[in-house]
Tab-separated table of C-alpha atoms and ligand atoms in Angstrom:
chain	number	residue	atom	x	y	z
A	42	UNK	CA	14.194	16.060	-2.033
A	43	UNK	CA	11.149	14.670	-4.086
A	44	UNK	CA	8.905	11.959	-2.588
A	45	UNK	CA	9.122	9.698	-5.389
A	46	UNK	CA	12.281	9.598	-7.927
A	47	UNK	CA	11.547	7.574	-10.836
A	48	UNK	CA	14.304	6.713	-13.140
A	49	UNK	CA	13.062	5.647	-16.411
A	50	UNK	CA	9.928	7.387	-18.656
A	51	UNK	CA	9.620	4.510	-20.351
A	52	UNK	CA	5.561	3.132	-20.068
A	53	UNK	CA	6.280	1.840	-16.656
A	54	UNK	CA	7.856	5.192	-15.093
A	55	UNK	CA	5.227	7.307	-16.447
A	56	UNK	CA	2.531	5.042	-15.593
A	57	UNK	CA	4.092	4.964	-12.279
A	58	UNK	CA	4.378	8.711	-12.320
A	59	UNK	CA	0.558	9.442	-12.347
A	60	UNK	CA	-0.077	7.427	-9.759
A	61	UNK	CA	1.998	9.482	-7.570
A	62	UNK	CA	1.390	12.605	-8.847
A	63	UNK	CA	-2.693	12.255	-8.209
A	64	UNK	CA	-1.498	11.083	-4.936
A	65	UNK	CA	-0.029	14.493	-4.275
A	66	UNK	CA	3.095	13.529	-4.372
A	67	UNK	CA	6.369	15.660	-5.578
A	68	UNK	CA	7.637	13.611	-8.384
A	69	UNK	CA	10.894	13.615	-9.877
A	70	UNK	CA	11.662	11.295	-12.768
A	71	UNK	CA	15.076	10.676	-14.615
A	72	UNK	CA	15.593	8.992	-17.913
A	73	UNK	CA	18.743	8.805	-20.363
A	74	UNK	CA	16.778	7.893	-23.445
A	75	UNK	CA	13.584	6.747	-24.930
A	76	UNK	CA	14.310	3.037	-24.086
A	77	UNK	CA	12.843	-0.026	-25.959
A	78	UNK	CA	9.241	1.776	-26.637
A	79	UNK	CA	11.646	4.780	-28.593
A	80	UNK	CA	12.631	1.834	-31.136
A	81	UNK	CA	9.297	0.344	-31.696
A	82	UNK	CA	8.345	0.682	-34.949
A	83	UNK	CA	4.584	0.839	-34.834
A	84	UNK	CA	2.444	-0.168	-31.541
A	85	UNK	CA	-0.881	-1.206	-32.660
A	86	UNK	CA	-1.820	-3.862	-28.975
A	87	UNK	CA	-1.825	-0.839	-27.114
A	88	UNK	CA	-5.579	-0.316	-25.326
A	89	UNK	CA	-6.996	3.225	-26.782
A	90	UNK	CA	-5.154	3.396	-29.632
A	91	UNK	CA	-7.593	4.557	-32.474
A	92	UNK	CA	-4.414	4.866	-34.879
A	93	UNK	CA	-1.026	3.304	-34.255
A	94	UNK	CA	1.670	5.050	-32.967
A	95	UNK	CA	5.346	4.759	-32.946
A	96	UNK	CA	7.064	4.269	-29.673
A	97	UNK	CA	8.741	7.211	-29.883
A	98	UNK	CA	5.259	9.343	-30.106
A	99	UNK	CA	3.916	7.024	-27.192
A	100	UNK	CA	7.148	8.085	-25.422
A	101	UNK	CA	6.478	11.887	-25.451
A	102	UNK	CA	2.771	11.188	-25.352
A	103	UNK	CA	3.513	10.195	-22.122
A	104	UNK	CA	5.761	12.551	-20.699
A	105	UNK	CA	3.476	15.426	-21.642
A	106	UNK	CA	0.752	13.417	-19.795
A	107	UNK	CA	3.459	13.274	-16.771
A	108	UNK	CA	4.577	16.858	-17.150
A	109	UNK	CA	1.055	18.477	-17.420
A	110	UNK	CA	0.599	16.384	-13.558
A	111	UNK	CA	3.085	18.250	-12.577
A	112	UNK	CA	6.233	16.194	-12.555
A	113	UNK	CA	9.850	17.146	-13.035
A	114	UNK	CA	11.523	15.541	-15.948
A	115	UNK	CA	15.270	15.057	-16.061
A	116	UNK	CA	16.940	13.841	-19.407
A	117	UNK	CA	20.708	11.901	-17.401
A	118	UNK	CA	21.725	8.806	-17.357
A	119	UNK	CA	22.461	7.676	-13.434
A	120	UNK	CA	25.639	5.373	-12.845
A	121	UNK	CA	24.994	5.025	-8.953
A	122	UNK	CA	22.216	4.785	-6.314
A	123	UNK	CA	22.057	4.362	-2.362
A	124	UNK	CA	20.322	4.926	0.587
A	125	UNK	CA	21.888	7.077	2.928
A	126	UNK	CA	19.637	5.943	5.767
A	127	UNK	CA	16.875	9.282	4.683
A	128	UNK	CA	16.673	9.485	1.231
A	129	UNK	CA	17.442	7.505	-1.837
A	130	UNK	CA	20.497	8.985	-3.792
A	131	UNK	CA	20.843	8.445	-7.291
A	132	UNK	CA	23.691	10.020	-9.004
A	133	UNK	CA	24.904	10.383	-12.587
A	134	UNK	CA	28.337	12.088	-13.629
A	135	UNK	CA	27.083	15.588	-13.422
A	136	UNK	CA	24.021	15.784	-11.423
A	137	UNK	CA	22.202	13.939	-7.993
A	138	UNK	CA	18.752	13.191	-7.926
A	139	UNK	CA	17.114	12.384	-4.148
A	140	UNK	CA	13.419	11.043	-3.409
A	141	UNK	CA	12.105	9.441	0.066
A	142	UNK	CA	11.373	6.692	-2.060
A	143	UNK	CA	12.274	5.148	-5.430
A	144	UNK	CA	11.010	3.204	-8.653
A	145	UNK	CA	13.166	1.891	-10.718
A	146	UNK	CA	11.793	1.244	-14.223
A	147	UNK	CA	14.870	1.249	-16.642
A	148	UNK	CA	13.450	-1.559	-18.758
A	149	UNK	CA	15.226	-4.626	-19.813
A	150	UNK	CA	18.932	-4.797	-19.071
A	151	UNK	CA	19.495	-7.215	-21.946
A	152	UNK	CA	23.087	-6.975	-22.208
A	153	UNK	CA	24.952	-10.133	-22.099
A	154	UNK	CA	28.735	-10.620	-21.680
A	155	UNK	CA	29.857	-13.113	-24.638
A	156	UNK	CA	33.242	-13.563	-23.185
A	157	UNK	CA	34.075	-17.105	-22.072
A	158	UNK	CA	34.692	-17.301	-18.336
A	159	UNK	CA	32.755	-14.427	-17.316
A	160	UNK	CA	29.660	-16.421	-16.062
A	161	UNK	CA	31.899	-19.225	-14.647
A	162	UNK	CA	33.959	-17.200	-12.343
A	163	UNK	CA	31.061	-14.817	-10.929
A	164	UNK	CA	31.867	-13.935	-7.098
A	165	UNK	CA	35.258	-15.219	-8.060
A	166	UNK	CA	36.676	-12.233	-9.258
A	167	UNK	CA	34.403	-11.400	-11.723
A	168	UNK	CA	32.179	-8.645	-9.675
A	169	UNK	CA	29.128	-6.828	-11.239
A	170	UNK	CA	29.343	-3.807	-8.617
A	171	UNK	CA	32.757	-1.697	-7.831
A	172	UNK	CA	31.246	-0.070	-4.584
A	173	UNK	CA	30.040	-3.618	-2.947
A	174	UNK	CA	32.754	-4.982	-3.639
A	175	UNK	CA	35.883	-2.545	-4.523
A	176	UNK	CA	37.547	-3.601	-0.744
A	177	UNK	CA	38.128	-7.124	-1.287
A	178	UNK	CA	40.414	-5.423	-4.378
A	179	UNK	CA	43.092	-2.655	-2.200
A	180	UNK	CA	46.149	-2.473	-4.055
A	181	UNK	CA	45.436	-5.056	-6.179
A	182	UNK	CA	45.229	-4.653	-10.345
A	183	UNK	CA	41.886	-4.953	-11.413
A	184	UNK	CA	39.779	-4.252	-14.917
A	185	UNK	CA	36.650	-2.979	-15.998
A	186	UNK	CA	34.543	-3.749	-18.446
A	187	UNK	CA	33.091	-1.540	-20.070
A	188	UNK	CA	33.330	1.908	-22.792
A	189	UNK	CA	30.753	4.485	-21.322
A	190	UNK	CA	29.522	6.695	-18.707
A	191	UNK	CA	28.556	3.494	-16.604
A	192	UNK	CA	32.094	2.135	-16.788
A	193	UNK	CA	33.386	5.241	-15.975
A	194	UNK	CA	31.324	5.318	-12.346
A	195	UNK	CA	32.976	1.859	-11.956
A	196	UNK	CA	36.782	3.124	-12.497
A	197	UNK	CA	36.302	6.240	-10.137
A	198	UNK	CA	35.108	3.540	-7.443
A	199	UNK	CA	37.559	1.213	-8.394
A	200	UNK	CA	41.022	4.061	-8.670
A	201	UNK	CA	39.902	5.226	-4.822
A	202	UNK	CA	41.645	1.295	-3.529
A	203	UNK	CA	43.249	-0.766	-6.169
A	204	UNK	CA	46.423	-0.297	-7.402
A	205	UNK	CA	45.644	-0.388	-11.100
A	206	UNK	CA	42.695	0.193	-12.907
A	207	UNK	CA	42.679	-0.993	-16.510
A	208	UNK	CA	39.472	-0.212	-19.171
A	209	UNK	CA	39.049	-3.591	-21.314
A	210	UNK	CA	36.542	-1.644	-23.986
A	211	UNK	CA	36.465	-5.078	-25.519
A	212	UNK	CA	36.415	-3.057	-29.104
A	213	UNK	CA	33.412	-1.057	-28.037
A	214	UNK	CA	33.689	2.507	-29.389
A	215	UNK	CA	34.562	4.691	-26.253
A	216	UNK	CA	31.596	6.962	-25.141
A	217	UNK	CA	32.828	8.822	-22.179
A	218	UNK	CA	36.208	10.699	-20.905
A	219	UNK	CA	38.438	8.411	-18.589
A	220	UNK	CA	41.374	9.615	-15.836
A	221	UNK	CA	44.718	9.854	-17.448
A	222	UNK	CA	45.250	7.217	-14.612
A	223	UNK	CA	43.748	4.601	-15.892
A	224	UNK	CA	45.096	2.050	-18.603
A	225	UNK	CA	42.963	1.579	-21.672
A	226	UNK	CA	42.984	-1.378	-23.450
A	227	UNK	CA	41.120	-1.664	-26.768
A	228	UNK	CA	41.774	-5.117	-28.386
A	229	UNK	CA	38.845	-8.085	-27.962
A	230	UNK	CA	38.941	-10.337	-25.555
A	231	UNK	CA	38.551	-14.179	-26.769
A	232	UNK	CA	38.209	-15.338	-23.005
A	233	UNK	CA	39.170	-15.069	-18.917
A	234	UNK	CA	41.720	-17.064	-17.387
A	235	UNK	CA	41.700	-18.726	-14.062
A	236	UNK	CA	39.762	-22.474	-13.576
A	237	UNK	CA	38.429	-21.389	-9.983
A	238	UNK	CA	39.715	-18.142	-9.188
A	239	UNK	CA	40.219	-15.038	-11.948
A	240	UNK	CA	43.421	-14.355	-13.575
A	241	UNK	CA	43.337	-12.445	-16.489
A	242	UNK	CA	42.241	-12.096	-19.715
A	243	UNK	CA	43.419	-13.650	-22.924
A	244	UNK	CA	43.083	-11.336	-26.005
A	245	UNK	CA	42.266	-12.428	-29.431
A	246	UNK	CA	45.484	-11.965	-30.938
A	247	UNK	CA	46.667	-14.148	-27.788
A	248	UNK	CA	48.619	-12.040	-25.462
A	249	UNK	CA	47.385	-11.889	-21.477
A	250	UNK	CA	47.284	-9.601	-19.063
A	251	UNK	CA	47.142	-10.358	-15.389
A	252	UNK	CA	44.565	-9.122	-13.062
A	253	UNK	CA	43.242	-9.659	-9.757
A	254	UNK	CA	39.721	-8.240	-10.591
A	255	UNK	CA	37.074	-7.777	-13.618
A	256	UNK	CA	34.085	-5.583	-13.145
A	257	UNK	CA	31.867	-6.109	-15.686
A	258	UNK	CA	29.875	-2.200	-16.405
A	259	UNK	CA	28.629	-2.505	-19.970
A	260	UNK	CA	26.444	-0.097	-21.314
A	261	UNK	CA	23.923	1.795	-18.949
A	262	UNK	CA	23.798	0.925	-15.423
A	263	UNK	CA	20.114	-1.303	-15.313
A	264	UNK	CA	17.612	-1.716	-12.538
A	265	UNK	CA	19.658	-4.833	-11.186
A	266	UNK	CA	22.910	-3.007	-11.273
A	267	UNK	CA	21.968	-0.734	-9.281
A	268	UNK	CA	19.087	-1.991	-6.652
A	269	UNK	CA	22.775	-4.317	-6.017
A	270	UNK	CA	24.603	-0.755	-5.172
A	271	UNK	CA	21.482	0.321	-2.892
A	272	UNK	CA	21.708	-2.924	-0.853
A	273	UNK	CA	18.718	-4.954	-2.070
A	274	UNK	CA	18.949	-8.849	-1.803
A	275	UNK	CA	18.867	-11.998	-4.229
A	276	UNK	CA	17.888	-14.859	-4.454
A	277	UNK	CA	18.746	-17.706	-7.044
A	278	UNK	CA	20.543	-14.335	-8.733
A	279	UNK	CA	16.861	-12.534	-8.418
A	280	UNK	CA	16.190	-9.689	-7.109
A	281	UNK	CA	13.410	-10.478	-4.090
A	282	UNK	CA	10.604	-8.347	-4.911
A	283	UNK	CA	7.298	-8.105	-3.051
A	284	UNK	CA	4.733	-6.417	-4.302
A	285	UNK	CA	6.908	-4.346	-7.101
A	286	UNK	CA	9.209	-3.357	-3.569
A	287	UNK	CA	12.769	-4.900	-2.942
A	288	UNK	CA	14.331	-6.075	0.270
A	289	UNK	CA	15.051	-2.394	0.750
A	290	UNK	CA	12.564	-0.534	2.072
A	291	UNK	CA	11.016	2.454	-0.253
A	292	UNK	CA	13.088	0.944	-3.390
A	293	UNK	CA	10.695	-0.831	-5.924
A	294	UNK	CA	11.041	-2.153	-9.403
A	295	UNK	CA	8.689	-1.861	-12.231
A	296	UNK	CA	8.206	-2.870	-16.081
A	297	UNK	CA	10.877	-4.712	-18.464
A	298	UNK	CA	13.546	-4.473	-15.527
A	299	UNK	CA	11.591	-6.872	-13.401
A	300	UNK	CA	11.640	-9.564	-16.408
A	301	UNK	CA	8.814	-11.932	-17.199
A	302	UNK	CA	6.877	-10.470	-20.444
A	303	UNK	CA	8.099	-7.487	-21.977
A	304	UNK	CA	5.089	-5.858	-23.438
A	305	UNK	CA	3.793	-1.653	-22.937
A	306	UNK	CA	0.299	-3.085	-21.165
A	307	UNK	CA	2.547	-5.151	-18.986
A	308	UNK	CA	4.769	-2.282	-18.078
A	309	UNK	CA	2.172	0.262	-17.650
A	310	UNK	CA	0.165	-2.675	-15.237
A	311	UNK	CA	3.830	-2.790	-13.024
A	312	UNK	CA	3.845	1.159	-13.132
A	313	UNK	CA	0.788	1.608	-11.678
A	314	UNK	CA	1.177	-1.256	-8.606
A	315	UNK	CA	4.803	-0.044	-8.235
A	316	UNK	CA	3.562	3.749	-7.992
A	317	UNK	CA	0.622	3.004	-5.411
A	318	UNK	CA	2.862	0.838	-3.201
A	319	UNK	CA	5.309	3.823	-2.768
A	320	UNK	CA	2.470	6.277	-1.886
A	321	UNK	CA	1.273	3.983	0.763
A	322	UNK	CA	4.815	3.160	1.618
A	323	UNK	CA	5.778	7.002	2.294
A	324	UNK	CA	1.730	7.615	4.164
A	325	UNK	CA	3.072	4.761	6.425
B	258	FAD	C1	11.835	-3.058	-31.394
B	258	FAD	C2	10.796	-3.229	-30.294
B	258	FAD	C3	9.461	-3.360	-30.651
B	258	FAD	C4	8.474	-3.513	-29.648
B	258	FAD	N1	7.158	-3.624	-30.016
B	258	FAD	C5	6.206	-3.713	-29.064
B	258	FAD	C6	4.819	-3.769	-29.414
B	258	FAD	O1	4.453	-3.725	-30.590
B	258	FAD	N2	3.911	-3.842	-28.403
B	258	FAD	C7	4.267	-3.874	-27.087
B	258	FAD	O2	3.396	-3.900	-26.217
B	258	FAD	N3	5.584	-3.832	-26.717
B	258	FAD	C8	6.556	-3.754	-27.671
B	258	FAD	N4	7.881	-3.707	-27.301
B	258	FAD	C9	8.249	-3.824	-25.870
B	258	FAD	C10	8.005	-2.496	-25.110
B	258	FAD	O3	8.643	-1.441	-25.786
B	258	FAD	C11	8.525	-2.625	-23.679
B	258	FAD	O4	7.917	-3.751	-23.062
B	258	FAD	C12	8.220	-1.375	-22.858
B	258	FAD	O5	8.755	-0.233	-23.474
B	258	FAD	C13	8.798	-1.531	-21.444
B	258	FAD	O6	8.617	-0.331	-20.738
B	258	FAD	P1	9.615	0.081	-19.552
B	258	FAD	O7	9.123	1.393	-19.075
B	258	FAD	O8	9.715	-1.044	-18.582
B	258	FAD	O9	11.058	0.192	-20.224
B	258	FAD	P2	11.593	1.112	-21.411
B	258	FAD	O10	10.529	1.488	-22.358
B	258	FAD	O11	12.782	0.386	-21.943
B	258	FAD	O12	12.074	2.445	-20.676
B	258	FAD	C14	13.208	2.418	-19.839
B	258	FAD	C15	13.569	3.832	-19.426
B	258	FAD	O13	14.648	3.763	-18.470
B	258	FAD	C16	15.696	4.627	-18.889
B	258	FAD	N5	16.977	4.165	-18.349
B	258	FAD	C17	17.581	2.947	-18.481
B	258	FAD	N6	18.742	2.912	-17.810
B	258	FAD	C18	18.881	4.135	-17.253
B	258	FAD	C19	19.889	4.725	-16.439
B	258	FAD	N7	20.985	4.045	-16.056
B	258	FAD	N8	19.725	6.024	-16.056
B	258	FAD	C20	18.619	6.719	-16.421
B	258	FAD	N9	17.631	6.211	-17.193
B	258	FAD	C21	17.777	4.936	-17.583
B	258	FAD	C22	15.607	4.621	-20.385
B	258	FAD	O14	16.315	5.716	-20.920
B	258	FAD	C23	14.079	4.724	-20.549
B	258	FAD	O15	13.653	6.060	-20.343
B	258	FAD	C24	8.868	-3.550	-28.287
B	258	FAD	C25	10.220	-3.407	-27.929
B	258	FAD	C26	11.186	-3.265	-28.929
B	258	FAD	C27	12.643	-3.120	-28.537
């Protein structure tokens, strides 16, 4: 088990990374990608920056810097985190990844869900996490929403209780391998049915299907996803954050994930707070 798992090495990961590491601390960080700084074109507001650089260099730049500290640097995408009442335990479809304490710093979700209905019917049938709330769906037929390794998470949860499972990919192209058990349904959706309570969907060419459930898992899972899976609490549909650490103790948030403005100075500032609060978090 590290001390600190970091998923992300993005600016706000890494920066959050050295300020555990010069702590002493065994760090562990996980990232699927080179997040919003990879597609930057040129970064010339950086501080220190003699020359621009493209995100991408900063990127590596940085996990050399976080390497040559001493961390560990995993390249995995992680569909699932908890806290199993030691450790934090963040999982992805091949690997699991542990740390007394944890900062997540996946950057900006940014993925919205264009489908009329969705927003309207949230917490009435329209869930954004299978494991909070796969119970309220036993032997019932429920959908996910979704195309990738994220989705995928979702419909193992989801195939454990309900009687169905059905993939809506919505059109997206399909990114990961799905059970033989579970229906996959390509066309676009044009909107979801039900005034109060979800129904279904409604396809663009107009057919329906009926469903109990829709779990929406586009994409990666992001910071919000899955500080929901580990527990933490909202308010106003915010995460409650005090200084950088959520309602669960030892869980923290850094960078474009909390919101507010997404910028590398910004995200490296959040690093660093969010990386000294969980060193004096795990010396308490
Ligand atoms: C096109 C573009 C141009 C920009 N130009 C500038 C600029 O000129 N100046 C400036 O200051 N800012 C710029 N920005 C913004 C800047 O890139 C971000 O503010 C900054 O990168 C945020 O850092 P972060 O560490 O919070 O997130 P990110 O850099 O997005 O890093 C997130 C990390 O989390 C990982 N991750 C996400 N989900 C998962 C998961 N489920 N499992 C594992 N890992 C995961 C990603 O792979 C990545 O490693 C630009 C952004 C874009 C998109």
């Amino acid at each position: 088990m590290s001390d600190v798992l970091i998923l992300g090495y993005g600016p706000a990961g890494i920066s959050a990374s050295l300020y555990a590491l010069r702590a002493g601390m065994d760090v562990q960080i996980v990232g699927k990608d080179s997040g919003a700084l990879g597609k930057a074109h040129l970064i010339e507001n950086y501080y220190g920056l003699e020359k621009p650089l493209t995100g991408a260099e900063l990127v590596e730049v940085g996990k050399k810097q976080a390497l040559a500290l001493g961390a560990k640097i995993a390249e995995d995408e992680i569909t699932d985190l908890m806290f199993d009442g030691t450790q934090f335990v963040a999982r992805s479809q091949s690997a699991t990844y542990t740390g007394k304490a944890c900062i997540l710093a996946t950057g900006s979700a940014r993925k919205k869900v264009a489908i009329k209905g969705v927003s309207e019917l949230e917490g009435h049938g329209v869930s954004y996490c299978a494991v909070c709330d796969a119970f309220f769906y036993r032997g019932k037929d429920v959908a996910v929403l979704g195309s990738g390794e994220y989705a995928l998470n979702e419909v193992n949860e989801l195939l454990a209780v309900a009687k169905s499972v059905t993939l809506l990919t919505n059109a997206a192209e399909i990114t990961a391998k799905f059970p033989e058990n579970v229906k996959i349904e390509t066309r676009k959706i044009s909107e979801l049915l039900g005034e109060t309570q979800f129904a279904g969907a409604r396809f663009e060419d107009g057919e329906e299907i009926k469903l109990d459930g829709f779990f929406v898992a586009l994409g990666s899972a992001s910071a919000v996803d899955l500080i929901r899976k580990a527990g933490a609490m909202f308010e106003n549909g915010k995460p409650i954050l005090n200084d950088f650490q959520t309602s669960v103790p030892g869980l923290f948030m850094a960078g474009d994930a909390t919101g507010g403005t997404l910028q590398v100075s910004v995200a490296v500032g959040e690093g660093a707070l969010a990386g000294l609060a969980a060193n004096k978090f795990l010396r308490e």
